PDB file of C-alpha atoms in Angstrom:
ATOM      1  CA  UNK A   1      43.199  21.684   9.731  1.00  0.00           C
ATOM      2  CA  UNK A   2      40.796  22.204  12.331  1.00  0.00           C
ATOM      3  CA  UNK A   3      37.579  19.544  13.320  1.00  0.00           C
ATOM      4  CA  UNK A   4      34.288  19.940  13.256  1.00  0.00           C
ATOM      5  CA  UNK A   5      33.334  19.768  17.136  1.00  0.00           C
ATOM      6  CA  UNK A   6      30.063  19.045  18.686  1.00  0.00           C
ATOM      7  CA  UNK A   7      28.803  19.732  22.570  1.00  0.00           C
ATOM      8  CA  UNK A   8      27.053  16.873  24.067  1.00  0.00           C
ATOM      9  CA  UNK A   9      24.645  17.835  26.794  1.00  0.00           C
ATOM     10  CA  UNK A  10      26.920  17.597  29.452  1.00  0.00           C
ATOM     11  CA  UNK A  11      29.001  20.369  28.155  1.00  0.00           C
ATOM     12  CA  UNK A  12      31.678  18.059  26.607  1.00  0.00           C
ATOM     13  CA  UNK A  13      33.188  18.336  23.315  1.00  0.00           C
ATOM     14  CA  UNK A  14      33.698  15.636  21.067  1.00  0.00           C
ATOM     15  CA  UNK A  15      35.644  15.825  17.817  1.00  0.00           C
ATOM     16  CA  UNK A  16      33.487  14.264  15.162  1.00  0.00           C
ATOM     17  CA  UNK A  17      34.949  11.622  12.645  1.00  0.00           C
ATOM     18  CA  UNK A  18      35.724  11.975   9.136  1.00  0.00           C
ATOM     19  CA  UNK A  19      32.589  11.058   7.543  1.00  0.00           C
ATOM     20  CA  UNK A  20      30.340  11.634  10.519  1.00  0.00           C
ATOM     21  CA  UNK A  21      27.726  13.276   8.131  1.00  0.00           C
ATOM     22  CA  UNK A  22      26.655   9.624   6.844  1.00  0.00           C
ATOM     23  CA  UNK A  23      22.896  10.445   7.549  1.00  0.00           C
ATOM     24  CA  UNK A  24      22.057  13.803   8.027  1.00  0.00           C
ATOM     25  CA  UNK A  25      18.205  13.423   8.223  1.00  0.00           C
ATOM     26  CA  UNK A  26      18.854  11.605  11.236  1.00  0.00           C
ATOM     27  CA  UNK A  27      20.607  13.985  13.021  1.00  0.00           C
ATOM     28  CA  UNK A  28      18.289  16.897  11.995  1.00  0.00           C
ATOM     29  CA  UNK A  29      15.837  14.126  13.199  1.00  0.00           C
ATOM     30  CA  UNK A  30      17.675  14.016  16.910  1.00  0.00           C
ATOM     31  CA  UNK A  31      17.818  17.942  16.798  1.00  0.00           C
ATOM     32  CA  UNK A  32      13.517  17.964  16.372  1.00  0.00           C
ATOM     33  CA  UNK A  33      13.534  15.582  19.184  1.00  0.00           C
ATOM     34  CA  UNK A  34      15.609  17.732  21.433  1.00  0.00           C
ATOM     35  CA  UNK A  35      13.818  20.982  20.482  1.00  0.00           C
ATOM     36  CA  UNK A  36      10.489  18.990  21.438  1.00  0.00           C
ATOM     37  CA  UNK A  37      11.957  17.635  24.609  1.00  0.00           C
ATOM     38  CA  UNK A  38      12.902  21.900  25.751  1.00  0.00           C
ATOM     39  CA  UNK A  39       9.582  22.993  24.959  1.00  0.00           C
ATOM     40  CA  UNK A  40       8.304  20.492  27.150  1.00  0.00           C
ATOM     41  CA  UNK A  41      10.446  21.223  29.637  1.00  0.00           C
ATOM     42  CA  UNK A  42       9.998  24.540  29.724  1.00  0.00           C
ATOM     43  CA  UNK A  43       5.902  24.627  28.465  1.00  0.00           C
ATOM     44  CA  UNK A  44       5.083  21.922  30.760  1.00  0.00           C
ATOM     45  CA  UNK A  45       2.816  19.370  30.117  1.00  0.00           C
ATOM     46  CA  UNK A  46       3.026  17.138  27.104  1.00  0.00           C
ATOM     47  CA  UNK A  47       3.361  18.017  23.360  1.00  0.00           C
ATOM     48  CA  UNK A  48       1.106  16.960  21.173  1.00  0.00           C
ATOM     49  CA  UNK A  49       1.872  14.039  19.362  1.00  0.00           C
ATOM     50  CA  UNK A  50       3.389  14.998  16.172  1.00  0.00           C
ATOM     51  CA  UNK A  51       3.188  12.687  12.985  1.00  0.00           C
ATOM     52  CA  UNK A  52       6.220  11.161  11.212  1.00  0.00           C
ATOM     53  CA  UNK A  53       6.709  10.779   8.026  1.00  0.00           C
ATOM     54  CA  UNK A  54       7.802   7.254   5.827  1.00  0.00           C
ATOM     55  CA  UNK A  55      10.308   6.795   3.281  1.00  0.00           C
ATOM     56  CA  UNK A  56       8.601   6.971   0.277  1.00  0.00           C
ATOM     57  CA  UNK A  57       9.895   7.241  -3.740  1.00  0.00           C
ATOM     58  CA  UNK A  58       8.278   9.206  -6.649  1.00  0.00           C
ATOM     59  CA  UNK A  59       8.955   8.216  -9.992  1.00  0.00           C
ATOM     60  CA  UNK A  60       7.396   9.227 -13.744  1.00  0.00           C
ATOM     61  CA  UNK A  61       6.665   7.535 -16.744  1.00  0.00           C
ATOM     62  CA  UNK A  62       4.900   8.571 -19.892  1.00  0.00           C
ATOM     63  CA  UNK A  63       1.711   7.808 -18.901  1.00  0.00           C
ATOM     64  CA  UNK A  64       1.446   8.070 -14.648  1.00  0.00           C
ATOM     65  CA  UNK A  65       3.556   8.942 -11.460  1.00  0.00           C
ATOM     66  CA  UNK A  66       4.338   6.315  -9.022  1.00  0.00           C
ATOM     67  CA  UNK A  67       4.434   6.606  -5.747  1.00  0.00           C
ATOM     68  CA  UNK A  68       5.978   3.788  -3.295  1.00  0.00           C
ATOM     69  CA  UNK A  69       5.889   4.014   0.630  1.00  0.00           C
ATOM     70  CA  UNK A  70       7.897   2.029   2.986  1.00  0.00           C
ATOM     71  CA  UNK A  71       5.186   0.991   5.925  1.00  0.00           C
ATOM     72  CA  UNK A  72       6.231  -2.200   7.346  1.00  0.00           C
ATOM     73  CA  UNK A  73       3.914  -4.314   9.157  1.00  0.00           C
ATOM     74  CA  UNK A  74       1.247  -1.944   8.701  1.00  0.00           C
ATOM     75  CA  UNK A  75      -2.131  -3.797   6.965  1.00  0.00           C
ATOM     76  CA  UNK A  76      -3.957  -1.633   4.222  1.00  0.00           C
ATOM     77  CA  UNK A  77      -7.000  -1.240   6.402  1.00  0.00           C
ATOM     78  CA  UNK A  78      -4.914   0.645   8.747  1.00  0.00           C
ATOM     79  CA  UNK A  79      -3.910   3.005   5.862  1.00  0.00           C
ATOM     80  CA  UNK A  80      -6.068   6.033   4.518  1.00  0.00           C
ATOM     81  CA  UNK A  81      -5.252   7.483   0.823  1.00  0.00           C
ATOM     82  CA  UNK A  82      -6.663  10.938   0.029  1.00  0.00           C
ATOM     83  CA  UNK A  83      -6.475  12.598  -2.892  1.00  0.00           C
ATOM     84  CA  UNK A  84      -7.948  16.552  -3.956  1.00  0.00           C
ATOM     85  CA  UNK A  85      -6.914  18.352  -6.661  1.00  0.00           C
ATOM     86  CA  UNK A  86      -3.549  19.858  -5.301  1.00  0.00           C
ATOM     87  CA  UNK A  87      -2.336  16.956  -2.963  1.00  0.00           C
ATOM     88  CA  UNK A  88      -1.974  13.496  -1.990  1.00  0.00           C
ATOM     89  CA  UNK A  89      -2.383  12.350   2.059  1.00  0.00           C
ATOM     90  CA  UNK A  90      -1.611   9.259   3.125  1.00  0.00           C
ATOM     91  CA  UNK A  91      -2.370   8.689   6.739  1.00  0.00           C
ATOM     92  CA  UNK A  92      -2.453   6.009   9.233  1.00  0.00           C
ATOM     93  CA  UNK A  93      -1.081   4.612  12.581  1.00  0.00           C
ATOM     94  CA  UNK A  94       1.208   2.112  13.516  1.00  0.00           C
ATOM     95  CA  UNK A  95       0.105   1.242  17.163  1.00  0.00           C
ATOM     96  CA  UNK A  96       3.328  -0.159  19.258  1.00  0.00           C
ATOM     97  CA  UNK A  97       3.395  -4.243  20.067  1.00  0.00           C
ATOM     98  CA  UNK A  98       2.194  -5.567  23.602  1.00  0.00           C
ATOM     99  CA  UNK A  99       5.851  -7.003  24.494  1.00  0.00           C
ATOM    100  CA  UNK A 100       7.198  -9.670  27.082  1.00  0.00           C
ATOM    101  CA  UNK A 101      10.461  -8.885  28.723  1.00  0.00           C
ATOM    102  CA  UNK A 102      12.117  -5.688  29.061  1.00  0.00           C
ATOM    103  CA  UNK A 103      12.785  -4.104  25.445  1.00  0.00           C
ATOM    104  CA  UNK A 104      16.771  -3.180  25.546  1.00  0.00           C
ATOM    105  CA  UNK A 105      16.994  -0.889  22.140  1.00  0.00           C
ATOM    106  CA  UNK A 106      14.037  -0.045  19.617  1.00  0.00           C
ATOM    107  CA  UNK A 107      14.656   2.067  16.601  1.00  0.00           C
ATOM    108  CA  UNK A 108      11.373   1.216  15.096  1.00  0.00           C
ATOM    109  CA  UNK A 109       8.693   4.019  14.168  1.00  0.00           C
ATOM    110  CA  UNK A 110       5.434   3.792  16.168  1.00  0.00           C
ATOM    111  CA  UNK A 111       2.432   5.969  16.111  1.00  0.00           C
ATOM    112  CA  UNK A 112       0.889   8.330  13.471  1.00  0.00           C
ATOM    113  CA  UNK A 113       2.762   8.935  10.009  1.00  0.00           C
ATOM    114  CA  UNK A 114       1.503  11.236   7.567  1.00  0.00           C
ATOM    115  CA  UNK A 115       2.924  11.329   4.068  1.00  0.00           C
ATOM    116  CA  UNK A 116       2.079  14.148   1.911  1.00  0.00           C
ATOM    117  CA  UNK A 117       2.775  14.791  -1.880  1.00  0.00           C
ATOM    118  CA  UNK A 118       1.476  18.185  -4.167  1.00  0.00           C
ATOM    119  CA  UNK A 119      -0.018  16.215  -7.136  1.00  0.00           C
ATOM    120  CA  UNK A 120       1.125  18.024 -10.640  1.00  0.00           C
ATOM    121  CA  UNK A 121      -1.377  19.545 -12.804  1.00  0.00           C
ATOM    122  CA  UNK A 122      -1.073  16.951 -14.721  1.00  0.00           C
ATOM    123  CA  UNK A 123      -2.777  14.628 -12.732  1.00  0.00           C
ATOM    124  CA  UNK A 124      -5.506  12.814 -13.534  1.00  0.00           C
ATOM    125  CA  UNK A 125      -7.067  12.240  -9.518  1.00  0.00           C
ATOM    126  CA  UNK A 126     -10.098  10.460 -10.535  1.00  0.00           C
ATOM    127  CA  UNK A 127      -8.101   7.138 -12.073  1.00  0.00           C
ATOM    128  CA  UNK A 128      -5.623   7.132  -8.900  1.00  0.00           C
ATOM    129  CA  UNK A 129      -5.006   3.675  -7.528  1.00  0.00           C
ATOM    130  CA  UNK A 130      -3.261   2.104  -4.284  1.00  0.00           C
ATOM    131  CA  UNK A 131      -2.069  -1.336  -3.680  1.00  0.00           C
ATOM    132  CA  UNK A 132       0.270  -2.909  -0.687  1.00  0.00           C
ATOM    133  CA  UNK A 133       2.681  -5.567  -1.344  1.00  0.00           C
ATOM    134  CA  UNK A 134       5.113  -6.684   0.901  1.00  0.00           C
ATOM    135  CA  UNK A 135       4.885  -3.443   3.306  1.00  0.00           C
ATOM    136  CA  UNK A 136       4.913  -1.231   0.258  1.00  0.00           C
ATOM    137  CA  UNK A 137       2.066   1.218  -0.290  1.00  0.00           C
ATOM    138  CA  UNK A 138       2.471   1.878  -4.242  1.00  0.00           C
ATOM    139  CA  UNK A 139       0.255   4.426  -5.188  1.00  0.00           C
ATOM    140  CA  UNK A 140      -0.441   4.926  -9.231  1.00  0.00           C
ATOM    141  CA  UNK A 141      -1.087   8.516  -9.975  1.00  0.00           C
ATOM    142  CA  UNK A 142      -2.282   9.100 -13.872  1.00  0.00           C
ATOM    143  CA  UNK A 143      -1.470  11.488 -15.894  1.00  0.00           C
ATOM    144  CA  UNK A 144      -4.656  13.015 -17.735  1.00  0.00           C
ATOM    145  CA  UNK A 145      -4.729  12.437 -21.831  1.00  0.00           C
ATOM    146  CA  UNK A 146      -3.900  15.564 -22.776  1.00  0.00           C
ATOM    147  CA  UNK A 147      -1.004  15.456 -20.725  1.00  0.00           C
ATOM    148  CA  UNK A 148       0.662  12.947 -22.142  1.00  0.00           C
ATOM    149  CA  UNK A 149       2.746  13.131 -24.853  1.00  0.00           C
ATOM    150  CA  UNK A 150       2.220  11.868 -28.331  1.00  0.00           C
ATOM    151  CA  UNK A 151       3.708  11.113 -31.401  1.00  0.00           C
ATOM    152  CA  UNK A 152       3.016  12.687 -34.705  1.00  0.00           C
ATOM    153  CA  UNK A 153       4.231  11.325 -37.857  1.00  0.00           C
ATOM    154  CA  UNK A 154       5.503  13.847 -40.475  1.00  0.00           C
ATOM    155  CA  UNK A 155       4.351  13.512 -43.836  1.00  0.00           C
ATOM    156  CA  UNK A 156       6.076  14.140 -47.045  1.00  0.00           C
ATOM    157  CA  UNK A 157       4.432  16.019 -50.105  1.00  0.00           C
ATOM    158  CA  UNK A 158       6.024  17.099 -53.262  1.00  0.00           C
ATOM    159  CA  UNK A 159       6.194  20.435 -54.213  1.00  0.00           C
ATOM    160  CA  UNK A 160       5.515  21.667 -57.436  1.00  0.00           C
ATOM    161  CA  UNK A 161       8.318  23.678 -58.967  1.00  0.00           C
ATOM    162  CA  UNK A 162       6.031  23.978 -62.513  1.00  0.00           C
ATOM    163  CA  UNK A 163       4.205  27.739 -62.598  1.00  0.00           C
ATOM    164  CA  UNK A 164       2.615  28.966 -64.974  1.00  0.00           C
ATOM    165  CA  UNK A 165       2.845  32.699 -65.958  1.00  0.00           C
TER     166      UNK A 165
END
């Protein structure tokens, strides 16, 4: 059974592991980096600073769609919620600390994030609300009235197997 292989940029191949694929968004994540790192290289100059997007979760119910976005450390005045007709843009910045010492490893996100979500048609974008708990962005997206769905009771009536003729 053969490996998967993989080049690293010296020209050396390394056999993956089994179960190397445990994240695959951050790989294709590395691979935008690279791509952005050649075209600079070979462009010149620097790239325009490209937004990132957070980790977000869209859920339903009956009456609304909720939408909740991880933004750590980021205050709600430093967030911007738009809503049109077709889409929902949430925008902001997270500007990097001032920091004492030398910084040894950062994997946090810094910079401008941009989430974007089509609305449904179903949407009602005049009620929308946002709120931030706990580094959360939950955003309430209602569903108009004639979207949602409602119950009809069925009624009995007796039929009248008497005719006349």
């Amino acid at each position: 059974m053969t490996m998967p292989v993989r080049r690293s940029p010296g020209g050396v191949i390394r056999e993956r592991p089994l179960g190397w694929a445990r994240n695959p968004l951050m790989e294709f994540d590395q691979l935008l980096n690279e791509m952005s790192g050649l075209l600079e290289s070979t462009v010149g100059g620097t790239a325009p600073a490209r937004a990132w997007t957070p980790m977000a979760d869209v859920t339903e119910s009956d009456d609304a769609f909720h939408v909740e976005i991880e933004l750590p450390g980021v205050k709600s005045e430093d967030v911007d919620v738009e809503a049109s007709s077709q889409e929902l843009v949430v925008s902001g910045e997270i500007k990097e600390k001032e920091r004492k010492g030398v910084l040894r490893r950062s994997t946090r996100r810094s910079g401008a994030f941009e989430y974007r979500w089509r609305l449904p048609v179903e949407a009602d974008t005049e009620k929308i609300t946002a709120q931030m708990t706990d580094g959360v962005l939950t955003i309430t997206v209602p569903k108009a009235e004639v979207a949602r769905p409602r119950h009809i009771e069925i009624s009995e009536t007796s039929e009248s197997t008497e005719s006349s003729t």
